[in-house]
XYZ file of C-alpha atoms in Angstrom:
427
model
C -33.258 -33.504 -81.592
C -34.336 -32.968 -77.989
C -31.073 -34.460 -76.727
C -29.055 -32.196 -79.024
C -30.940 -29.144 -77.794
C -30.265 -30.217 -74.204
C -26.522 -30.486 -74.874
C -26.455 -27.062 -76.527
C -28.448 -25.578 -73.656
C -26.052 -27.100 -71.120
C -23.175 -24.808 -72.078
C -25.313 -21.762 -71.250
C -26.201 -23.021 -67.776
C -24.202 -22.437 -64.592
C -22.431 -25.534 -63.253
C -20.566 -26.171 -60.012
C -16.874 -25.383 -60.436
C -17.515 -22.800 -63.164
C -15.789 -19.436 -63.040
C -18.399 -16.659 -63.236
C -18.564 -12.867 -62.978
C -20.942 -11.185 -60.525
C -22.408 -7.857 -61.657
C -24.317 -5.112 -59.914
C -24.536 -1.819 -61.753
C -21.027 -1.083 -63.039
C -19.296 -3.264 -60.421
C -17.898 -6.689 -61.382
C -16.223 -9.496 -59.449
C -14.873 -12.856 -60.697
C -15.553 -15.900 -58.465
C -15.803 -19.673 -58.726
C -19.028 -21.570 -58.039
C -18.346 -23.726 -54.968
C -20.846 -25.485 -52.726
C -21.588 -23.747 -49.400
C -18.849 -21.178 -49.936
C -19.683 -17.706 -48.633
C -19.118 -14.960 -51.224
C -18.805 -11.293 -50.243
C -19.789 -8.790 -52.942
C -20.513 -5.090 -52.389
C -20.651 -5.453 -48.570
C -23.143 -8.341 -48.821
C -22.565 -12.045 -48.294
C -24.440 -14.905 -49.923
C -24.097 -18.454 -51.240
C -24.075 -19.349 -54.949
C -25.547 -22.860 -54.556
C -28.975 -21.902 -55.946
C -27.385 -20.451 -59.103
C -26.330 -23.935 -60.289
C -28.535 -25.047 -63.185
C -29.753 -21.520 -63.968
C -28.953 -19.735 -67.234
C -26.065 -17.309 -67.451
C -27.029 -13.586 -67.341
C -29.811 -14.433 -64.864
C -30.520 -11.935 -62.080
C -31.023 -13.144 -58.514
C -32.380 -11.537 -55.365
C -30.499 -12.034 -52.104
C -32.989 -13.113 -49.446
C -32.460 -13.804 -45.730
C -29.719 -16.305 -44.941
C -27.685 -15.301 -47.987
C -29.766 -17.464 -50.314
C -30.121 -16.527 -53.993
C -33.589 -16.532 -55.469
C -34.232 -16.003 -59.216
C -35.724 -12.570 -59.735
C -39.201 -12.500 -61.209
C -39.845 -10.346 -64.302
C -40.711 -6.819 -63.254
C -44.289 -5.629 -63.622
C -44.318 -2.924 -66.281
C -47.776 -1.605 -65.393
C -46.452 0.847 -62.808
C -44.061 2.405 -65.308
C -46.832 2.883 -67.874
C -49.106 4.739 -65.423
C -49.156 8.498 -65.673
C -46.887 10.030 -63.063
C -47.705 13.108 -61.077
C -44.720 15.411 -61.559
C -43.840 19.072 -61.190
C -42.751 21.461 -63.908
C -39.395 22.386 -62.359
C -37.365 22.041 -59.155
C -37.038 25.718 -58.240
C -39.131 25.511 -55.049
C -37.513 22.321 -53.693
C -35.109 22.946 -50.801
C -32.682 20.217 -49.874
C -32.800 20.626 -46.101
C -32.921 16.916 -45.215
C -36.462 17.199 -43.800
C -38.430 15.981 -46.828
C -38.136 12.271 -45.900
C -40.354 11.235 -42.984
C -38.793 7.767 -42.605
C -35.725 7.658 -40.386
C -32.796 5.253 -40.713
C -34.205 3.186 -37.852
C -37.534 2.915 -39.684
C -35.788 1.662 -42.803
C -33.817 -0.916 -40.796
C -37.088 -2.082 -39.229
C -38.595 -2.531 -42.709
C -35.576 -4.648 -43.699
C -35.965 -6.804 -40.579
C -39.629 -7.332 -41.440
C -38.476 -8.927 -44.724
C -39.497 -6.159 -47.115
C -37.682 -6.329 -50.449
C -35.852 -3.467 -52.101
C -38.743 -2.530 -54.401
C -41.149 -2.308 -51.465
C -38.724 -0.176 -49.423
C -38.355 2.225 -52.361
C -42.152 2.463 -52.616
C -42.300 3.383 -48.904
C -39.602 6.032 -49.380
C -41.532 7.596 -52.260
C -44.810 7.661 -50.286
C -43.101 9.291 -47.285
C -41.241 11.903 -49.311
C -42.920 15.326 -49.179
C -41.070 16.633 -52.264
C -41.211 13.648 -54.632
C -44.400 14.757 -56.437
C -43.020 18.270 -56.888
C -39.890 16.981 -58.692
C -39.791 16.889 -62.478
C -40.262 13.549 -64.228
C -36.523 13.364 -64.928
C -35.658 14.108 -61.310
C -38.103 11.413 -60.147
C -36.450 8.817 -62.394
C -33.041 9.859 -61.081
C -34.274 9.551 -57.474
C -35.693 6.055 -58.069
C -32.492 4.928 -59.808
C -30.392 6.163 -56.883
C -32.559 4.379 -54.299
C -32.572 1.155 -56.342
C -28.796 1.145 -56.301
C -28.827 1.488 -52.517
C -31.650 -0.832 -51.432
C -32.193 -3.470 -54.139
C -30.425 -6.696 -53.135
C -29.896 -8.188 -56.573
C -26.913 -9.641 -58.427
C -26.473 -10.788 -62.028
C -24.268 -13.784 -62.867
C -22.431 -13.495 -66.192
C -20.308 -15.877 -68.243
C -16.695 -14.617 -68.296
C -15.453 -13.086 -71.532
C -12.588 -10.910 -72.671
C -14.742 -7.761 -72.605
C -16.306 -8.396 -69.192
C -13.021 -9.289 -67.473
C -11.256 -6.296 -69.054
C -13.990 -3.997 -67.729
C -13.775 -5.679 -64.314
C -10.004 -5.222 -64.000
C -10.099 -1.663 -65.344
C -12.846 -0.716 -62.875
C -11.477 -2.472 -59.767
C -7.685 -2.801 -60.114
C -6.385 -0.897 -63.179
C -2.818 -0.927 -61.823
C -2.704 -4.722 -62.138
C -3.247 -4.512 -65.901
C -1.016 -1.455 -66.521
C -4.185 0.676 -66.919
C -5.049 -1.183 -70.139
C -8.550 -0.127 -71.180
C -10.943 -2.594 -72.809
C -11.207 -0.712 -76.122
C -7.400 -0.609 -76.360
C -7.273 -4.371 -75.712
C -9.786 -4.912 -78.536
C -7.566 -2.896 -80.892
C -4.527 -4.965 -79.865
C -6.263 -8.229 -80.785
C -7.279 -6.781 -84.148
C -3.909 -5.188 -84.999
C -2.063 -8.415 -84.097
C -4.467 -10.401 -86.351
C -5.168 -12.994 -83.636
C -7.067 -15.929 -85.143
C -7.447 -19.683 -84.783
C -4.551 -21.824 -86.003
C -1.837 -19.176 -85.640
C 1.354 -19.142 -83.570
C 1.458 -16.074 -81.311
C 4.114 -14.762 -78.911
C 2.773 -12.923 -75.853
C 4.818 -10.946 -73.336
C 2.627 -9.319 -70.710
C 2.481 -8.307 -67.061
C -1.282 -7.704 -66.970
C -2.204 -10.563 -64.588
C -2.849 -12.848 -67.574
C -5.684 -10.738 -69.029
C -3.977 -10.198 -72.405
C -2.898 -13.848 -72.568
C -6.430 -15.051 -71.797
C -7.877 -12.680 -74.414
C -5.529 -14.072 -77.066
C -6.459 -17.649 -76.107
C -10.179 -16.830 -76.233
C -9.842 -15.292 -79.714
C -7.930 -18.377 -80.967
C -10.636 -20.733 -79.693
C -8.266 -23.509 -78.590
C -6.557 -23.901 -81.996
C -2.939 -22.960 -82.682
C -0.064 -22.167 -80.324
C 0.447 -19.415 -77.754
C 3.941 -18.968 -76.332
C 3.975 -16.905 -73.160
C 7.325 -15.174 -72.674
C 7.528 -14.501 -68.946
C 9.922 -12.611 -66.650
C 10.981 -13.855 -63.230
C 10.645 -17.342 -61.808
C 7.386 -18.367 -63.452
C 4.394 -17.213 -65.531
C 1.521 -15.291 -63.919
C -1.881 -16.539 -65.094
C -4.431 -15.356 -62.527
C -6.523 -13.694 -65.230
C -6.441 -16.803 -67.432
C -8.087 -18.873 -64.682
C -10.980 -16.397 -64.506
C -11.874 -17.185 -68.144
C -12.694 -20.775 -67.139
C -11.309 -22.309 -70.348
C -11.872 -26.022 -71.093
C -8.859 -28.265 -70.508
C -7.961 -28.559 -74.212
C -7.353 -24.797 -74.357
C -4.343 -25.235 -72.064
C -2.771 -27.755 -74.473
C -2.050 -24.873 -76.881
C -0.318 -22.802 -74.177
C 3.488 -22.893 -73.893
C 5.888 -20.912 -71.748
C 9.434 -19.621 -72.220
C 11.529 -17.470 -69.830
C 12.476 -14.123 -71.345
C 15.958 -14.377 -69.793
C 16.827 -17.255 -72.186
C 15.944 -15.397 -75.392
C 19.505 -14.201 -76.132
C 20.885 -17.718 -75.602
C 18.261 -19.122 -77.969
C 19.056 -16.535 -80.641
C 22.774 -17.280 -80.296
C 22.137 -21.044 -80.457
C 23.719 -21.715 -77.056
C 20.583 -22.639 -75.086
C 20.808 -26.027 -73.339
C 17.334 -27.351 -72.542
C 18.770 -30.334 -70.638
C 20.599 -28.204 -68.022
C 19.306 -28.503 -64.492
C 17.920 -25.514 -62.667
C 19.496 -25.361 -59.199
C 16.816 -23.090 -57.778
C 14.164 -25.544 -58.894
C 16.046 -28.401 -57.246
C 15.994 -26.545 -53.949
C 12.233 -26.169 -54.174
C 11.850 -29.832 -55.162
C 9.922 -29.037 -58.332
C 9.273 -31.526 -61.089
C 12.411 -30.897 -63.136
C 11.506 -33.265 -65.949
C 8.175 -31.568 -66.543
C 9.775 -28.127 -66.465
C 12.467 -29.173 -68.950
C 9.828 -30.696 -71.234
C 7.911 -27.426 -71.313
C 11.107 -25.483 -72.055
C 12.070 -27.908 -74.829
C 8.583 -27.747 -76.409
C 8.599 -23.942 -76.422
C 12.163 -23.932 -77.802
C 11.138 -26.102 -80.770
C 8.328 -23.674 -81.609
C 10.607 -20.640 -81.347
C 13.609 -22.068 -83.247
C 11.729 -21.939 -86.540
C 11.432 -18.140 -86.203
C 8.084 -18.349 -88.010
C 5.636 -16.950 -85.456
C 2.479 -15.321 -86.852
C 2.118 -12.483 -84.350
C 3.667 -10.698 -81.382
C 1.795 -8.961 -78.540
C 3.644 -6.989 -75.832
C 1.936 -5.276 -72.886
C 4.081 -4.916 -69.779
C 5.353 -2.539 -67.142
C 8.940 -3.090 -68.352
C 10.778 -0.939 -70.891
C 9.411 -2.372 -74.167
C 12.316 -1.546 -76.505
C 14.777 -4.342 -75.529
C 11.920 -6.866 -75.366
C 10.590 -5.877 -78.792
C 14.028 -5.928 -80.446
C 14.661 -9.432 -79.121
C 11.255 -11.020 -79.777
C 10.620 -9.497 -83.208
C 13.371 -11.774 -84.566
C 11.109 -14.792 -83.997
C 8.419 -13.449 -86.363
C 8.098 -14.648 -89.940
C 8.104 -11.959 -92.670
C 4.831 -10.119 -93.337
C 3.541 -10.706 -89.816
C 1.951 -8.113 -87.487
C 3.147 -7.009 -84.066
C 1.664 -4.644 -81.479
C 3.173 -3.074 -78.352
C 1.143 -1.409 -75.576
C 2.448 1.143 -73.101
C 0.703 3.439 -70.676
C 3.053 6.214 -71.822
C 4.084 7.272 -75.323
C 7.797 7.981 -74.670
C 8.870 4.281 -74.492
C 7.007 3.617 -77.743
C 8.668 6.592 -79.450
C 12.011 4.961 -78.607
C 10.773 1.668 -80.139
C 9.544 3.504 -83.237
C 12.912 5.223 -83.736
C 14.876 1.979 -83.268
C 12.701 0.097 -85.756
C 13.078 2.882 -88.323
C 16.869 2.786 -87.944
C 17.101 -1.013 -88.004
C 14.685 -1.602 -90.881
C 12.807 -4.844 -91.483
C 9.407 -3.331 -90.632
C 6.751 -1.352 -92.498
C 3.445 0.366 -91.685
C 4.663 1.586 -88.294
C 1.905 3.460 -86.468
C 1.889 5.009 -83.004
C -1.696 5.671 -81.875
C -3.762 6.425 -78.789
C -7.455 5.725 -78.254
C -10.197 8.045 -77.074
C -13.333 6.680 -75.430
C -16.420 8.435 -74.137
C -19.699 6.930 -72.960
C -23.055 8.459 -73.832
C -26.275 8.429 -71.852
C -29.077 7.531 -74.274
C -32.500 8.359 -72.781
C -35.600 10.153 -74.148
C -34.845 13.908 -74.297
C -31.723 13.313 -72.157
C -29.103 11.991 -74.584
C -25.704 13.533 -73.850
C -22.074 12.530 -73.192
C -21.366 11.195 -69.717
C -19.544 13.888 -67.767
C -16.952 11.555 -66.233
C -14.737 9.816 -68.777
C -11.451 7.934 -68.928
C -8.479 10.281 -69.238
C -6.417 7.963 -71.415
C -6.359 4.401 -72.653
C -2.615 4.116 -73.228
C -0.700 4.020 -76.518
C -0.161 1.365 -79.189
C 2.740 0.839 -81.577
C 1.873 -1.512 -84.424
C 3.573 -2.590 -87.616
C 4.391 -5.445 -89.986
C 7.667 -7.315 -90.425
C 9.289 -7.665 -93.856
C 12.180 -9.790 -95.098
C 15.380 -7.735 -95.238
C 17.751 -8.287 -98.165
C 20.936 -9.443 -96.404
C 22.904 -10.106 -99.600
C 23.826 -6.441 -100.122
C 25.715 -4.210 -97.710
C 23.811 -1.369 -96.092
C 25.476 1.324 -98.203
C 25.148 -0.452 -101.569
C 21.583 0.751 -102.182
C 22.642 4.377 -101.911
C 25.675 3.709 -104.161
C 23.512 2.206 -106.923
C 21.152 5.173 -107.040
C 21.716 7.320 -110.133
C 23.278 10.709 -109.629
C 20.796 13.581 -109.566
C 20.142 14.907 -113.046
C 20.843 18.541 -113.728
C 18.929 20.430 -116.365
C 20.789 23.405 -117.734
C 18.747 26.438 -118.710
C 20.466 29.238 -120.609
C 19.188 32.769 -120.599
C 20.323 34.014 -124.036
C 19.400 37.563 -123.199
C 21.670 38.015 -120.186
C 24.171 35.201 -120.784
C 23.500 33.637 -117.307
C 23.329 29.864 -116.832
C 21.281 28.258 -113.993
C 20.833 24.620 -113.044
C 17.942 22.802 -111.389
C 18.524 19.568 -109.437
C 15.867 16.810 -109.706
C 15.972 14.070 -107.057
């Protein structure tokens, strides 16, 4: 039993070579654990060697020499003590003279090896207005100084939610401004689950692709339809998937979709550009052939599109590979391209339950007597078009259904008094 517990515990511990996410406040950064490699995060450098063997979600202090040291549990006695606080802030003047410590004094304290908590304590003791502030203002002051002077970092295990928040906070343009709550809705609307066959077309640095793979848990098939010379999977690497996860991943160039639909695709043809670059042609052709076999059945279980390209041509081409009664979802930062998709699908038929939605997200501060919406919020999380494919009846011509409909019935009503006759049409 002890051995089993050790094996289970091992997956929650940081190992060399793991991909991790560093967190401080609302700032995230994805890195790989490498021996004696200097990492720069929030204008500070340090080494991650001492994190190996520690549990994920552990918080570390950065001490001299860039060495990480596990942070001890904070003493809660100071927070339970009664604070001396003022009733309001009306007599406090922000003239910059309330703090007796200068910047040089603070730098001297740092050189003496004082930690962030001790520096904050010195700042409070040398502030002439701290005791006159209200209790809420004191908490706000301490929180602000902690953010500035505490040298701590938390190491997290990568997940879909954490990486989506990281990209949206640091480089939203790389993921087409896809917000994490919108990504969660995409995975739900597309019914991503283990054992399914999913088509993914995205230009979000691999974030959407990695999220689909994480939800499937290494079971099933994911076919990445990519534009250009090769697939982009920077975000997938940050997830740190085991090797067997990559066995389920296939790739197919979007430029060959029309040839595949027409039945003219030749998977044995040589790629001249690849020959020039001396790539492994056999391996590339094998991957193309494997993806072609999966697509030829036209029985995929889901379709996810999130790209900077015009989605309508992509959707109209890839939706033909879905089996009937299967979901699809398309993301766009703007609603106009999705309105075009909606109109085309309505005209073409073969889909039901079409919905064009946008998401609204607002964070709340939840504190005693201070619960309220956060003033700054995301302006928009993009738009989603979702629906379900159905099998179209190809045996009848398009106009036959209208021809078979019975003619509208007319009910004659006679007014015997005036001799007038009127008719009412029932559709």
